[in-house]
Coordinates of C-alpha atoms and ligand atoms in Angstrom, one line a residue:
M1 CA 0.0 0.0 0.0
A2 CA 1.3 3.5 -0.9
Q3 CA 2.2 5.6 2.1
S4 CA 2.6 9.4 2.6
N5 CA 2.1 12.0 5.2
C6 CA 1.1 15.6 5.6
D7 CA 0.0 18.0 8.5
V8 CA -3.8 17.7 8.1
V9 CA -6.0 15.3 6.2
I10 CA -9.6 16.5 5.7
V11 CA -12.2 14.0 4.8
G12 CA -14.8 15.7 2.6
G13 CA -14.7 18.7 0.3
G14 CA -18.0 20.3 1.1
L15 CA -18.3 23.8 2.5
G16 CA -16.5 22.8 5.7
G17 CA -13.7 20.7 4.3
A18 CA -12.9 23.0 1.3
T19 CA -12.9 26.1 3.4
L20 CA -10.8 24.7 6.1
G21 CA -8.4 23.2 3.5
R22 CA -8.0 26.7 1.9
S23 CA -7.6 28.5 5.3
L24 CA -4.8 26.1 6.5
A25 CA -3.0 25.9 3.1
I26 CA -2.7 29.6 2.7
R27 CA -0.8 29.6 6.1
G28 CA 1.6 27.0 4.8
I29 CA 0.1 24.0 6.5
R30 CA 0.5 20.9 4.3
T31 CA -3.1 20.0 3.8
L32 CA -4.8 17.2 1.9
V33 CA -8.6 17.3 1.1
V34 CA -10.2 14.1 0.0
E35 CA -13.6 14.3 -1.7
C36 CA -15.4 11.2 -3.0
E37 CA -17.4 13.1 -5.7
A38 CA -15.8 13.9 -9.1
V39 CA -18.6 16.4 -10.0
F40 CA -21.0 18.1 -7.7
K41 CA -24.7 17.7 -8.3
D42 CA -27.9 18.9 -6.6
R43 CA -28.3 17.0 -3.3
V44 CA -30.9 19.4 -1.8
R45 CA -28.6 21.1 0.6
G46 CA -28.3 24.5 2.3
E47 CA -28.3 27.4 -0.1
G48 CA -29.3 30.3 2.2
M49 CA -26.7 31.7 4.6
H50 CA -27.8 33.9 7.4
P51 CA -25.9 37.2 8.0
W52 CA -24.1 35.7 11.0
G53 CA -22.7 33.1 8.6
V54 CA -21.8 35.8 6.2
A55 CA -19.7 37.4 9.0
E56 CA -17.9 34.0 9.4
A57 CA -17.4 33.8 5.6
R58 CA -15.8 37.3 5.7
A59 CA -13.5 36.3 8.6
L60 CA -12.4 33.3 6.5
G61 CA -11.9 35.4 3.4
I62 CA -14.4 33.5 1.3
D63 CA -17.3 35.9 0.9
G64 CA -15.7 37.5 -2.2
L65 CA -15.1 34.1 -3.7
L66 CA -18.8 33.2 -3.2
R67 CA -20.0 36.5 -4.6
D68 CA -17.7 36.2 -7.6
S69 CA -19.0 32.7 -8.3
G70 CA -22.6 33.9 -8.5
A71 CA -23.9 34.1 -4.9
H72 CA -26.9 36.3 -4.6
E73 CA -27.3 38.7 -1.6
V74 CA -30.9 39.1 -0.4
R75 CA -31.6 42.1 1.7
W76 CA -35.1 41.4 3.1
W77 CA -36.5 38.6 5.2
K78 CA -40.3 38.6 4.9
R79 CA -42.5 36.6 7.2
Y80 CA -46.2 35.7 6.9
F81 CA -48.7 34.0 9.1
G82 CA -50.5 31.9 6.6
P83 CA -50.9 34.2 3.5
V84 CA -51.0 37.3 5.7
P85 CA -47.7 39.4 5.7
R86 CA -46.4 39.8 9.3
D87 CA -43.2 41.7 8.9
C88 CA -40.3 42.4 6.6
R89 CA -36.9 42.8 8.1
D90 CA -34.1 44.8 6.5
L91 CA -31.2 42.5 7.3
V92 CA -28.6 45.1 6.1
E93 CA -29.9 47.7 8.6
T94 CA -30.6 45.4 11.5
T95 CA -27.8 42.9 11.7
S96 CA -24.3 43.6 13.1
A97 CA -22.8 42.1 9.9
H98 CA -24.8 44.7 7.9
C99 CA -25.5 42.4 5.1
G100 CA -28.3 40.3 3.7
C101 CA -28.7 36.6 3.5
L102 CA -26.1 35.2 1.0
N103 CA -27.8 32.6 -1.2
F104 CA -26.1 30.3 -3.8
Y105 CA -26.5 27.1 -5.7
H106 CA -24.8 24.5 -3.5
P107 CA -22.9 22.6 -6.3
S108 CA -21.3 25.9 -7.6
M109 CA -20.3 26.9 -4.1
Q110 CA -18.6 23.5 -3.5
R111 CA -16.8 23.6 -6.8
T112 CA -15.6 27.2 -6.2
L113 CA -14.3 26.5 -2.7
L114 CA -12.6 23.3 -3.6
D115 CA -10.8 25.0 -6.5
A116 CA -9.9 27.8 -4.1
A117 CA -8.4 25.3 -1.6
E118 CA -6.3 23.8 -4.5
A119 CA -5.2 27.3 -5.6
A120 CA -4.1 28.1 -2.0
G121 CA -1.8 25.1 -2.1
A122 CA -3.9 22.3 -0.6
I123 CA -3.7 18.9 -2.3
V124 CA -7.2 18.0 -3.4
R125 CA -8.0 14.5 -4.3
R126 CA -11.4 14.3 -6.1
D127 CA -13.3 11.1 -7.0
T128 CA -11.5 9.4 -4.1
A129 CA -13.3 7.9 -1.1
V130 CA -11.8 7.6 2.3
V131 CA -12.5 4.0 3.4
G132 CA -11.0 4.1 6.9
V133 CA -9.6 6.2 9.7
E134 CA -7.0 5.1 12.2
P135 CA -7.2 7.4 15.3
G136 CA -4.2 7.8 17.6
D137 CA -1.1 10.0 18.2
A138 CA -0.3 9.8 14.5
P139 CA -3.7 9.4 13.0
A140 CA -4.1 8.2 9.4
V141 CA -6.7 7.8 6.7
R142 CA -7.0 5.1 4.1
M143 CA -8.3 6.0 0.7
R144 CA -9.4 4.0 -2.3
T145 CA -7.9 5.2 -5.6
V146 CA -7.8 3.8 -9.1
H147 CA -4.4 2.4 -8.2
G148 CA -5.5 0.6 -5.0
E149 CA -5.5 1.7 -1.4
E150 CA -3.3 4.5 -0.1
R151 CA -2.5 5.4 3.5
V152 CA -1.8 9.0 4.6
S153 CA -0.8 9.8 8.1
A154 CA -1.0 13.3 9.6
R155 CA -0.8 15.4 12.8
L156 CA -4.6 15.8 12.6
V157 CA -7.4 14.2 10.7
V158 CA -10.6 16.3 10.2
G159 CA -13.9 14.6 9.5
A160 CA -15.9 17.0 7.3
D161 CA -17.9 14.2 5.7
G162 CA -21.4 15.6 6.3
R163 CA -24.6 14.5 8.1
R164 CA -24.0 10.8 7.5
S165 CA -20.4 11.0 8.6
V166 CA -18.6 7.7 8.9
V167 CA -15.4 9.3 10.2
R168 CA -17.2 9.8 13.5
S169 CA -17.9 6.1 13.9
W170 CA -14.4 5.1 12.8
A171 CA -13.0 7.4 15.4
G172 CA -15.4 6.1 18.1
F173 CA -17.5 9.2 18.7
I174 CA -20.9 8.7 20.4
V175 CA -23.7 10.2 18.3
N176 CA -26.7 12.0 19.8
Q177 CA -29.9 12.1 17.8
D178 CA -33.1 14.1 18.6
P179 CA -36.4 12.4 17.9
P180 CA -37.7 13.5 14.5
R181 CA -40.3 16.3 15.0
L182 CA -40.2 18.0 11.6
V183 CA -39.9 16.9 8.0
I184 CA -38.3 19.2 5.5
A185 CA -38.8 18.7 1.8
G186 CA -36.9 20.8 -0.8
V187 CA -36.7 21.3 -4.5
L188 CA -35.2 23.8 -7.0
H189 CA -37.7 26.0 -8.9
E190 CA -37.0 28.1 -11.9
G191 CA -39.2 31.0 -12.9
L192 CA -41.2 31.2 -9.7
R193 CA -43.1 34.5 -9.6
A194 CA -41.6 35.5 -6.3
P195 CA -39.5 38.6 -5.6
E196 CA -35.8 38.0 -5.9
D197 CA -34.8 40.5 -3.1
A198 CA -36.4 38.7 -0.2
V199 CA -36.3 35.4 1.6
Q200 CA -40.0 34.5 2.0
Y201 CA -40.9 32.6 5.2
F202 CA -44.5 31.4 5.5
Q203 CA -45.6 29.9 8.9
N204 CA -49.0 28.4 9.4
P205 CA -48.9 27.2 13.0
S206 CA -52.6 26.2 12.9
C207 CA -51.7 23.3 10.6
G208 CA -48.1 22.9 11.8
Q209 CA -46.6 23.8 8.5
G210 CA -44.0 26.2 7.1
A211 CA -42.7 27.1 3.7
L212 CA -39.4 28.9 2.9
I213 CA -38.3 30.3 -0.4
F214 CA -34.7 31.4 -1.0
P215 CA -34.0 33.2 -4.3
I216 CA -30.6 32.1 -5.4
G217 CA -30.3 34.4 -8.5
Q218 CA -31.1 34.1 -12.2
R219 CA -34.8 33.5 -11.4
R220 CA -34.0 30.3 -9.5
F221 CA -35.4 29.6 -6.1
R222 CA -34.8 26.9 -3.5
S223 CA -38.2 26.1 -2.0
Y224 CA -38.8 24.2 1.2
S225 CA -42.0 22.8 2.8
I226 CA -41.7 22.0 6.5
S227 CA -44.2 20.1 8.6
G228 CA -44.6 18.1 11.8
V229 CA -43.9 14.4 11.5
P230 CA -47.4 13.4 12.3
Q231 CA -48.9 15.5 9.5
R232 CA -46.7 14.4 6.6
R233 CA -45.1 11.4 4.9
P234 CA -41.8 12.3 3.3
L235 CA -42.2 13.8 -0.2
S236 CA -39.6 12.6 -2.6
G237 CA -39.2 12.1 -6.4
S238 CA -41.1 13.7 -9.3
R239 CA -44.3 12.0 -8.4
H240 CA -44.7 14.1 -5.3
I241 CA -44.1 17.5 -6.9
A242 CA -47.8 18.4 -7.1
E243 CA -48.2 17.4 -3.4
F244 CA -45.2 19.6 -2.5
V245 CA -46.6 22.6 -4.3
D246 CA -50.1 22.0 -2.7
A247 CA -48.4 21.9 0.8
C248 CA -46.7 25.3 0.1
I249 CA -50.0 26.8 -1.0
T250 CA -51.8 25.5 2.0
T251 CA -49.2 27.0 4.2
G252 CA -49.8 30.4 2.6
V253 CA -47.6 30.8 -0.6
P254 CA -49.6 32.6 -3.3
C255 CA -50.9 30.1 -5.8
D256 CA -50.0 32.3 -8.8
W257 CA -46.3 32.2 -7.9
Y258 CA -46.2 28.7 -9.4
A259 CA -47.8 29.7 -12.7
G260 CA -45.1 29.0 -15.4
A261 CA -42.5 27.8 -12.9
S262 CA -40.6 24.6 -13.6
V263 CA -38.7 22.2 -11.4
A264 CA -35.0 22.1 -12.0
G265 CA -33.7 19.5 -9.6
P266 CA -34.7 16.5 -7.4
L267 CA -37.4 16.7 -4.7
A268 CA -36.0 15.2 -1.5
S269 CA -37.1 15.1 2.2
Y270 CA -35.0 15.0 5.3
P271 CA -35.8 14.6 9.0
G272 CA -35.9 17.9 10.9
A273 CA -33.9 16.7 13.8
D274 CA -30.4 17.4 15.2
C275 CA -27.7 14.8 15.1
W276 CA -24.5 15.7 17.0
V277 CA -21.5 14.6 19.0
G278 CA -20.4 16.1 22.3
H279 CA -16.8 17.4 22.3
P280 CA -16.0 16.8 18.6
Y281 CA -12.3 15.9 19.1
R282 CA -10.7 12.7 20.3
D283 CA -7.6 10.7 19.5
G284 CA -6.2 12.8 16.7
V285 CA -9.6 13.2 14.9
A286 CA -11.7 16.5 14.9
L287 CA -15.1 16.8 13.4
I288 CA -16.5 19.9 11.8
G289 CA -19.7 21.0 10.0
D290 CA -22.6 18.5 9.8
A291 CA -20.3 15.6 10.9
A292 CA -19.9 17.4 14.3
A293 CA -23.5 18.7 14.5
A294 CA -26.1 18.6 11.8
S295 CA -28.7 21.1 13.0
D296 CA -32.3 20.8 12.0
P297 CA -32.3 22.1 8.4
S298 CA -35.7 23.7 9.0
W299 CA -34.0 26.6 10.8
G300 CA -31.4 27.1 8.0
C301 CA -28.3 27.5 10.3
G302 CA -26.1 24.6 9.1
L303 CA -24.0 26.5 6.6
S304 CA -23.3 29.3 9.1
L305 CA -22.5 26.8 11.9
T306 CA -20.1 25.0 9.6
L307 CA -18.2 28.2 8.9
R308 CA -18.1 29.0 12.6
D309 CA -16.5 25.5 13.2
V310 CA -13.9 26.2 10.4
R311 CA -13.1 29.6 11.8
V312 CA -12.8 28.4 15.4
L313 CA -10.7 25.3 14.5
R314 CA -8.5 27.3 12.2
D315 CA -7.8 29.9 14.9
C316 CA -7.1 27.3 17.5
L317 CA -4.6 25.4 15.3
L318 CA -2.8 28.6 14.2
G319 CA -2.5 29.8 17.8
T320 CA -0.2 27.0 19.1
D321 CA 2.0 24.2 18.1
D322 CA 0.2 21.9 20.6
W323 CA -2.5 20.7 18.2
Q324 CA -4.1 18.3 20.7
A325 CA -4.7 21.2 23.1
A326 CA -5.9 23.3 20.1
A327 CA -8.3 20.7 19.0
H328 CA -9.7 20.2 22.6
S329 CA -10.2 24.0 22.8
Y330 CA -12.1 23.9 19.5
A331 CA -14.3 21.1 20.8
Q332 CA -15.1 22.9 24.1
Q333 CA -16.1 26.0 22.2
H334 CA -18.1 23.9 19.8
D335 CA -20.1 22.5 22.6
R336 CA -21.0 26.0 23.9
Y337 CA -22.1 27.6 20.7
Y338 CA -23.8 24.5 19.1
L339 CA -25.8 23.7 22.3
A340 CA -26.9 27.3 22.5
L341 CA -28.2 27.1 19.0
H342 CA -29.8 23.8 19.7
R343 CA -31.7 25.2 22.7
V344 CA -33.1 28.1 20.7
E345 CA -34.2 26.1 17.7
D346 CA -35.9 23.7 20.1
W347 CA -38.0 26.5 21.6
L348 CA -38.9 27.7 18.1
T349 CA -40.0 24.3 17.0
Q350 CA -42.1 23.9 20.1
L351 CA -43.8 27.2 19.7
L352 CA -44.3 27.4 15.9
Y353 CA -44.7 23.8 14.8
E354 CA -46.4 21.8 17.6
T355 CA -50.1 21.2 17.0
G356 CA -53.0 20.5 19.3
Q357 CA -54.9 22.4 21.9
M358 CA -52.0 23.0 24.3
A359 CA -49.8 24.3 21.5
D360 CA -52.6 26.6 20.2
A361 CA -53.1 27.9 23.7
R362 CA -49.4 28.5 24.1
R363 CA -49.3 30.5 20.8
A364 CA -52.4 32.5 21.7
R365 CA -50.6 33.6 24.9
V366 CA -47.1 34.1 23.6
L367 CA -47.4 35.6 20.1
P368 CA -49.2 38.8 21.2
H369 CA -46.3 39.5 23.5
W370 CA -43.9 38.9 20.6
A371 CA -45.9 41.4 18.5
N372 CA -45.5 44.1 21.2
E373 CA -41.9 43.3 22.0
P374 CA -40.2 41.7 19.0
D375 CA -36.9 41.3 20.9
R376 CA -38.6 38.4 22.8
A377 CA -37.9 36.3 19.7
P378 CA -34.4 35.1 19.2
D379 CA -32.3 36.7 16.4
L380 CA -31.4 33.5 14.5
S381 CA -30.4 35.5 11.4
G382 CA -28.3 38.1 12.9
L383 CA -26.8 36.4 16.0
G384 CA -27.3 32.7 15.5
P385 CA -25.9 30.9 18.6
D386 CA -24.9 34.3 20.2
T387 CA -28.6 35.2 20.6
P388 CA -29.4 35.0 24.3
S389 CA -30.4 31.4 25.2
D390 CA -30.1 31.3 29.0
E391 CA -33.1 30.7 31.4
A392 CA -34.0 34.4 31.4
A393 CA -34.1 34.3 27.6
R394 CA -36.3 31.1 27.7
C395 CA -38.8 32.8 30.1
R396 CA -38.9 35.9 27.8
F397 CA -39.3 33.7 24.7
F398 CA -42.3 31.8 26.2
A399 CA -43.6 35.0 27.9
E400 CA -43.4 33.3 31.3
D401 CA -42.0 36.5 32.8
V402 CA -45.3 38.4 32.2
D403 CA -47.2 35.9 34.3
L404 CA -45.1 36.5 37.4
P405 CA -46.5 38.7 40.0
A406 CA -44.9 42.2 40.0
G407 CA -41.5 42.3 41.7
Q408 CA -40.5 38.7 41.1
Ligands
LIG1 C1 -32.8 19.8 3.1 C2 -31.7 20.6 3.7 C3 -31.8 22.0 3.7 C4 -30.9 22.8 4.2 N1 -31.0 24.1 4.2 C5 -30.1 24.9 4.7 C6 -30.2 26.3 4.6 O1 -31.1 26.9 4.0 N2 -29.2 27.1 5.2 C7 -28.2 26.5 5.9 O2 -27.4 27.3 6.5 N3 -28.0 25.2 6.0 C8 -28.9 24.4 5.4 N4 -28.8 23.0 5.4 C9 -27.6 22.5 6.0 C10 -26.3 22.6 5.2 O3 -26.6 22.0 3.9 C11 -25.2 21.8 5.8 O4 -25.1 22.3 7.2 C12 -23.8 22.0 5.1 O5 -23.9 21.7 3.8 C13 -22.8 21.2 5.9 O6 -21.6 21.3 5.2 P1 -20.5 20.1 5.4 O7 -19.3 20.6 4.6 O8 -20.3 19.9 6.8 O9 -21.1 18.8 4.8 P2 -21.5 18.4 3.3 O10 -21.9 19.6 2.5 O11 -22.4 17.3 3.4 O12 -20.1 17.9 2.6 C14 -19.5 16.7 2.9 C15 -18.7 16.2 1.8 O13 -18.0 15.1 2.2 C16 -17.9 14.2 1.1 N5 -17.7 12.8 1.6 C17 -18.6 12.1 2.4 N6 -18.0 10.9 2.8 C18 -16.8 10.9 2.2 C19 -15.7 9.9 2.2 N7 -15.8 8.8 2.8 N8 -14.6 10.2 1.5 C20 -14.5 11.4 0.8 N9 -15.4 12.3 0.8 C21 -16.6 12.1 1.5 C22 -19.3 14.4 0.4 O14 -19.2 14.0 -1.0 C23 -19.5 15.9 0.5 O15 -18.9 16.6 -0.6 C24 -29.7 22.2 4.8 C25 -29.6 20.8 4.9 C26 -30.6 20.0 4.3 C27 -30.4 18.5 4.4

C-alpha cells in the first residue's frame, strides 16, 4: 500500500472541508482534502446563509469568492402567518454584519471553494473515497484510488464528511440524535413568480406547516416545505411535486407564484432533527460541520454553523504548536455555541410547529407579546448561537415572565 504524510487530512470537500483546506493551506500548513465526488450535483442542501454566517465567511476570506461565483445577496426577510404578511426585516440595517442573506447554488459553491483550496496550495483528491480512519497519536486515513488503497498519516485528521459521517464512527464518537419532529422537503424551482430581493418565510402554526423560499439568483429559487412528522409522509421524487406545491400553497404561498414555474432538480425530504456529538475531538480526529453537528435544516443554520466551526478550529490550530490542546479547545467552544443554537431552535420548534390544543393555547398567549416586544424572539439570522439562550431568555421567549407577580 502506498504511504505518505502531511500535516492535516480533511475527509470531505463540502463547505466545511474545502474552506478549512483553503484556510490552512494559505498559512503554509501541508493539507490534503479528500472528496469522493468527481462532479457536484444537486443534493438538496443548504443554499441560504444567514448574516451571522456571512460574517464568518468574511472572517475566513471566502465571501468575495462566493459572490464572484454567483452568490446572490438578499436584503429582506419577509414573514407571513398563513398568507398574511407579518413583517419584513431589513437585514442590512438590523444585523451587526450589515448584510443580507447570502444565497447560492450549492454545487457551484462546492466547486468554487474546492478550486480555491487547491489554488491556495492544498492537495485536493477528487473522486477518491476515504475508506478508513485510524485514530491515535499519529492518525491516518486510508483512501481508495484507481491504483488501489493508499494510506496518509497526519498530525490531525478532520472529519468534514457531512450529516451521515462515517469518520465519527471510525473514530469512536458517540452520536446523539433528537427524535424527528419535523420533516423538510426541498426542490429547486425556476421562474417562480416570487420577488428576488427577499427570503419568504410562511408559517402556518394552525396546521403545523412552514414554507421557505430562498432566491438564489437568475430566477432560480430553493423552495422548502416544512411540517410536523405526524402531518406528513416524506415527499420525494417527481411523483410528489404536485403534493409539494399544494403543501406550500396550504401554508400560505400565493398560488399564482407557481404559474409558469418549472422544477430544476430533485425533490427530497430530510428529517428535521439534530444529530451531533459532544466534544468533537478525540484521539487525533476532529469533526466539523454536519459531521460534528447537523442542526435541524428547518432553521437554516447549518452553513453558518459549519463556517463557525472552520473559523474556530483554524484559529485554535494557528494559535499554538500543541495541536491536541488546540483541537480540545475547539471542541469545548463547539459544545458551547452549538448547544446554545440547539436550545433556541428547540424553543422555536415547540412554539411554531407543535399542533394540538395546548400548542394553540401557548401560541395564543405568547405571540401577542412577541408582536408588542419583537426582541422576545431570538435573532437567529443576525446572531445565531450568540442570541441569548439562558433561562431568562427562555422565560422571555415563552412570555413566562409576564405571568409572574410584579416584583418577582
Ligand atoms: C434539506 C436541507 C436543507 C438545508 N437548508 C439549509 C439552509 O437553508 N441554510 C443553511 O445554512 N443550511 C442548510 N442546510 C444544512 C447545510 O446544507 C449543511 O449544514 C452544510 O452543507 C454542511 O456542510 P459540510 O461541509 O459539513 O457537509 P457536506 O456539505 O455534506 O459535505 C460533505 C462532503 O464530504 C464528502 N464525503 C462524504 N463521505 C466521504 C468519504 N468517505 N470520502 C471522501 N469524501 C466524502 C461528500 O461527498 C461531501 O462533498 C440544509 C440541509 C438540508 C439537508
